[in-house]
């Protein structure tokens, strides 16, 4: 007998213990990747703690945002956030799936759920930014119909910007 494990994606308070653990995992991974590529070292623990505390995610809370958590077989496995930049433009943030859960369809599911959340907030367009070394993310966004655009922010770590109309 084969047991099917399924994904669920539901809103989560940005400051819940589950959201905090996923934010820490996400930030640790992307920060370590940055420093390992550029300086051959992992993120300084004090810097990691400062940056995690500096960006708690309050901008992903209602009424102008949403944080979504994906669970695989009931266990927290990933996250995506949406925040309104203006009345019709939402920004996709913090798309992350634990490494052990990658390749099981969670990332596209999270992005589509984030698009639905953005539509519910009134957005007709989604924008995002990412880095050049996050090649998997750039490939995911291209597969899902996002097109590279001019910068929409001045984030010092952003190297690629994408946009997609939400039908």
PDB file of N, CA and C in Angstrom, residues 5-10 12 16-27 29 67-80 94-111:
ATOM      1  N   UNK A   5       1.670  11.557   0.542  1.00  0.00           N
ATOM      2  CA  UNK A   5       1.905  12.707   1.400  1.00  0.00           C
ATOM      3  C   UNK A   5       1.490  13.938   0.613  1.00  0.00           C
ATOM      4  N   UNK A   6       0.807  14.836   1.270  1.00  0.00           N
ATOM      5  CA  UNK A   6       0.282  15.995   0.567  1.00  0.00           C
ATOM      6  C   UNK A   6       0.791  17.298   1.170  1.00  0.00           C
ATOM      7  N   UNK A   7       0.702  18.321   0.332  1.00  0.00           N
ATOM      8  CA  UNK A   7       1.034  19.692   0.727  1.00  0.00           C
ATOM      9  C   UNK A   7      -0.236  20.416   1.148  1.00  0.00           C
ATOM     10  N   UNK A   8      -0.105  21.272   2.132  1.00  0.00           N
ATOM     11  CA  UNK A   8      -1.133  22.252   2.452  1.00  0.00           C
ATOM     12  C   UNK A   8      -0.440  23.598   2.560  1.00  0.00           C
ATOM     13  N   UNK A   9      -1.132  24.661   2.181  1.00  0.00           N
ATOM     14  CA  UNK A   9      -0.607  26.016   2.315  1.00  0.00           C
ATOM     15  C   UNK A   9      -1.693  26.856   2.968  1.00  0.00           C
ATOM     16  N   UNK A  10      -1.353  27.451   4.104  1.00  0.00           N
ATOM     17  CA  UNK A  10      -2.313  28.257   4.859  1.00  0.00           C
ATOM     18  C   UNK A  10      -1.638  29.521   5.391  1.00  0.00           C
ATOM     19  N   UNK A  12      -0.335  32.198   8.037  1.00  0.00           N
ATOM     20  CA  UNK A  12       0.296  31.998   9.342  1.00  0.00           C
ATOM     21  C   UNK A  12       0.676  33.377   9.883  1.00  0.00           C
ATOM     22  N   UNK A  16       4.555  33.882  14.574  1.00  0.00           N
ATOM     23  CA  UNK A  16       4.346  32.581  15.224  1.00  0.00           C
ATOM     24  C   UNK A  16       5.685  31.841  15.330  1.00  0.00           C
ATOM     25  N   UNK A  17       5.787  30.874  16.231  1.00  0.00           N
ATOM     26  CA  UNK A  17       7.018  30.083  16.316  1.00  0.00           C
ATOM     27  C   UNK A  17       7.358  29.367  15.001  1.00  0.00           C
ATOM     28  N   UNK A  18       6.351  28.882  14.289  1.00  0.00           N
ATOM     29  CA  UNK A  18       6.592  28.209  12.998  1.00  0.00           C
ATOM     30  C   UNK A  18       7.167  29.199  11.996  1.00  0.00           C
ATOM     31  N   UNK A  19       6.552  30.381  11.893  1.00  0.00           N
ATOM     32  CA  UNK A  19       7.043  31.400  10.955  1.00  0.00           C
ATOM     33  C   UNK A  19       8.458  31.831  11.326  1.00  0.00           C
ATOM     34  N   UNK A  20       8.724  32.012  12.610  1.00  0.00           N
ATOM     35  CA  UNK A  20      10.060  32.422  13.058  1.00  0.00           C
ATOM     36  C   UNK A  20      11.111  31.372  12.699  1.00  0.00           C
ATOM     37  N   UNK A  21      10.786  30.101  12.873  1.00  0.00           N
ATOM     38  CA  UNK A  21      11.735  29.031  12.541  1.00  0.00           C
ATOM     39  C   UNK A  21      12.005  28.981  11.042  1.00  0.00           C
ATOM     40  N   UNK A  22      10.967  29.158  10.235  1.00  0.00           N
ATOM     41  CA  UNK A  22      11.161  29.158   8.779  1.00  0.00           C
ATOM     42  C   UNK A  22      11.950  30.382   8.334  1.00  0.00           C
ATOM     43  N   UNK A  23      11.696  31.554   8.929  1.00  0.00           N
ATOM     44  CA  UNK A  23      12.455  32.765   8.599  1.00  0.00           C
ATOM     45  C   UNK A  23      13.928  32.562   8.936  1.00  0.00           C
ATOM     46  N   UNK A  24      14.207  31.975  10.095  1.00  0.00           N
ATOM     47  CA  UNK A  24      15.602  31.721  10.478  1.00  0.00           C
ATOM     48  C   UNK A  24      16.269  30.767   9.484  1.00  0.00           C
ATOM     49  N   UNK A  25      15.587  29.713   9.097  1.00  0.00           N
ATOM     50  CA  UNK A  25      16.153  28.751   8.140  1.00  0.00           C
ATOM     51  C   UNK A  25      16.404  29.423   6.786  1.00  0.00           C
ATOM     52  N   UNK A  26      15.430  30.200   6.322  1.00  0.00           N
ATOM     53  CA  UNK A  26      15.569  30.909   5.054  1.00  0.00           C
ATOM     54  C   UNK A  26      16.750  31.875   5.103  1.00  0.00           C
ATOM     55  N   UNK A  27      16.766  32.740   6.111  1.00  0.00           N
ATOM     56  CA  UNK A  27      17.795  33.769   6.171  1.00  0.00           C
ATOM     57  C   UNK A  27      19.179  33.149   6.338  1.00  0.00           C
ATOM     58  N   UNK A  29      20.188  30.251   5.260  1.00  0.00           N
ATOM     59  CA  UNK A  29      20.610  29.657   3.991  1.00  0.00           C
ATOM     60  C   UNK A  29      21.064  30.706   2.978  1.00  0.00           C
ATOM     61  N   UNK A  67       1.476  36.118   5.173  1.00  0.00           N
ATOM     62  CA  UNK A  67       2.541  35.135   5.221  1.00  0.00           C
ATOM     63  C   UNK A  67       1.879  33.776   5.098  1.00  0.00           C
ATOM     64  N   UNK A  68       2.391  32.959   4.217  1.00  0.00           N
ATOM     65  CA  UNK A  68       1.858  31.616   3.992  1.00  0.00           C
ATOM     66  C   UNK A  68       2.894  30.583   4.415  1.00  0.00           C
ATOM     67  N   UNK A  69       2.419  29.511   5.012  1.00  0.00           N
ATOM     68  CA  UNK A  69       3.295  28.403   5.389  1.00  0.00           C
ATOM     69  C   UNK A  69       2.812  27.143   4.687  1.00  0.00           C
ATOM     70  N   UNK A  70       3.745  26.470   4.044  1.00  0.00           N
ATOM     71  CA  UNK A  70       3.455  25.180   3.413  1.00  0.00           C
ATOM     72  C   UNK A  70       3.867  24.076   4.376  1.00  0.00           C
ATOM     73  N   UNK A  71       2.997  23.112   4.471  1.00  0.00           N
ATOM     74  CA  UNK A  71       3.310  21.928   5.275  1.00  0.00           C
ATOM     75  C   UNK A  71       3.259  20.716   4.356  1.00  0.00           C
ATOM     76  N   UNK A  72       4.203  19.818   4.572  1.00  0.00           N
ATOM     77  CA  UNK A  72       4.262  18.578   3.811  1.00  0.00           C
ATOM     78  C   UNK A  72       4.048  17.453   4.806  1.00  0.00           C
ATOM     79  N   UNK A  73       2.964  16.733   4.619  1.00  0.00           N
ATOM     80  CA  UNK A  73       2.621  15.686   5.581  1.00  0.00           C
ATOM     81  C   UNK A  73       2.375  16.257   6.965  1.00  0.00           C
ATOM     82  N   UNK A  74       1.915  17.504   7.021  1.00  0.00           N
ATOM     83  CA  UNK A  74       1.617  18.152   8.285  1.00  0.00           C
ATOM     84  C   UNK A  74       2.776  18.884   8.933  1.00  0.00           C
ATOM     85  N   UNK A  75       3.984  18.710   8.406  1.00  0.00           N
ATOM     86  CA  UNK A  75       5.172  19.344   8.986  1.00  0.00           C
ATOM     87  C   UNK A  75       5.530  20.620   8.229  1.00  0.00           C
ATOM     88  N   UNK A  76       5.857  21.723   8.933  1.00  0.00           N
ATOM     89  CA  UNK A  76       6.258  22.956   8.256  1.00  0.00           C
ATOM     90  C   UNK A  76       7.447  22.713   7.320  1.00  0.00           C
ATOM     91  N   UNK A  77       7.274  23.097   6.066  1.00  0.00           N
ATOM     92  CA  UNK A  77       8.301  22.808   5.068  1.00  0.00           C
ATOM     93  C   UNK A  77       8.715  24.019   4.249  1.00  0.00           C
ATOM     94  N   UNK A  78       7.914  25.081   4.255  1.00  0.00           N
ATOM     95  CA  UNK A  78       8.263  26.240   3.445  1.00  0.00           C
ATOM     96  C   UNK A  78       7.379  27.425   3.722  1.00  0.00           C
ATOM     97  N   UNK A  79       7.733  28.525   3.089  1.00  0.00           N
ATOM     98  CA  UNK A  79       7.020  29.772   3.330  1.00  0.00           C
ATOM     99  C   UNK A  79       7.084  30.678   2.106  1.00  0.00           C
ATOM    100  N   UNK A  80       6.133  31.586   2.040  1.00  0.00           N
ATOM    101  CA  UNK A  80       6.126  32.672   1.047  1.00  0.00           C
ATOM    102  C   UNK A  80       5.320  33.811   1.642  1.00  0.00           C
ATOM    103  N   UNK A  94      10.314  36.130   0.669  1.00  0.00           N
ATOM    104  CA  UNK A  94      10.613  34.974   1.521  1.00  0.00           C
ATOM    105  C   UNK A  94      10.132  33.639   0.982  1.00  0.00           C
ATOM    106  N   UNK A  95      10.263  33.425  -0.311  1.00  0.00           N
ATOM    107  CA  UNK A  95       9.910  32.109  -0.857  1.00  0.00           C
ATOM    108  C   UNK A  95      11.027  31.143  -0.474  1.00  0.00           C
ATOM    109  N   UNK A  96      10.648  30.101   0.238  1.00  0.00           N
ATOM    110  CA  UNK A  96      11.635  29.174   0.782  1.00  0.00           C
ATOM    111  C   UNK A  96      10.993  27.818   1.007  1.00  0.00           C
ATOM    112  N   UNK A  97      11.732  26.770   0.663  1.00  0.00           N
ATOM    113  CA  UNK A  97      11.346  25.394   0.973  1.00  0.00           C
ATOM    114  C   UNK A  97      12.582  24.715   1.559  1.00  0.00           C
ATOM    115  N   UNK A  98      12.406  24.042   2.690  1.00  0.00           N
ATOM    116  CA  UNK A  98      13.531  23.305   3.293  1.00  0.00           C
ATOM    117  C   UNK A  98      14.173  22.394   2.241  1.00  0.00           C
ATOM    118  N   UNK A  99      15.472  22.294   2.284  1.00  0.00           N
ATOM    119  CA  UNK A  99      16.221  21.510   1.298  1.00  0.00           C
ATOM    120  C   UNK A  99      15.696  20.084   1.162  1.00  0.00           C
ATOM    121  N   UNK A 100      15.363  19.441   2.253  1.00  0.00           N
ATOM    122  CA  UNK A 100      14.892  18.053   2.208  1.00  0.00           C
ATOM    123  C   UNK A 100      13.535  17.917   1.516  1.00  0.00           C
ATOM    124  N   UNK A 101      12.805  19.011   1.387  1.00  0.00           N
ATOM    125  CA  UNK A 101      11.474  18.982   0.778  1.00  0.00           C
ATOM    126  C   UNK A 101      11.478  19.480  -0.671  1.00  0.00           C
ATOM    127  N   UNK A 102      12.608  19.909  -1.160  1.00  0.00           N
ATOM    128  CA  UNK A 102      12.674  20.442  -2.520  1.00  0.00           C
ATOM    129  C   UNK A 102      12.502  19.325  -3.542  1.00  0.00           C
ATOM    130  N   UNK A 103      11.929  19.685  -4.678  1.00  0.00           N
ATOM    131  CA  UNK A 103      11.683  18.718  -5.735  1.00  0.00           C
ATOM    132  C   UNK A 103      10.372  17.963  -5.561  1.00  0.00           C
ATOM    133  N   UNK A 104       9.567  18.356  -4.600  1.00  0.00           N
ATOM    134  CA  UNK A 104       8.292  17.686  -4.336  1.00  0.00           C
ATOM    135  C   UNK A 104       7.097  18.571  -4.691  1.00  0.00           C
ATOM    136  N   UNK A 105       7.356  19.702  -5.367  1.00  0.00           N
ATOM    137  CA  UNK A 105       6.262  20.564  -5.831  1.00  0.00           C
ATOM    138  C   UNK A 105       5.845  21.667  -4.882  1.00  0.00           C
ATOM    139  N   UNK A 106       6.552  21.851  -3.794  1.00  0.00           N
ATOM    140  CA  UNK A 106       6.163  22.857  -2.817  1.00  0.00           C
ATOM    141  C   UNK A 106       6.369  24.290  -3.267  1.00  0.00           C
ATOM    142  N   UNK A 107       7.473  24.578  -3.937  1.00  0.00           N
ATOM    143  CA  UNK A 107       7.758  25.966  -4.323  1.00  0.00           C
ATOM    144  C   UNK A 107       6.721  26.519  -5.299  1.00  0.00           C
ATOM    145  N   UNK A 108       6.393  25.803  -6.378  1.00  0.00           N
ATOM    146  CA  UNK A 108       5.352  26.336  -7.267  1.00  0.00           C
ATOM    147  C   UNK A 108       4.004  26.496  -6.549  1.00  0.00           C
ATOM    148  N   UNK A 109       3.698  25.571  -5.666  1.00  0.00           N
ATOM    149  CA  UNK A 109       2.452  25.647  -4.904  1.00  0.00           C
ATOM    150  C   UNK A 109       2.438  26.901  -4.025  1.00  0.00           C
ATOM    151  N   UNK A 110       3.555  27.194  -3.371  1.00  0.00           N
ATOM    152  CA  UNK A 110       3.655  28.392  -2.543  1.00  0.00           C
ATOM    153  C   UNK A 110       3.508  29.667  -3.369  1.00  0.00           C
ATOM    154  N   UNK A 111       4.183  29.727  -4.510  1.00  0.00           N
ATOM    155  CA  UNK A 111       4.102  30.928  -5.344  1.00  0.00           C
ATOM    156  C   UNK A 111       2.674  31.134  -5.835  1.00  0.00           C
TER     157      UNK A 111
END
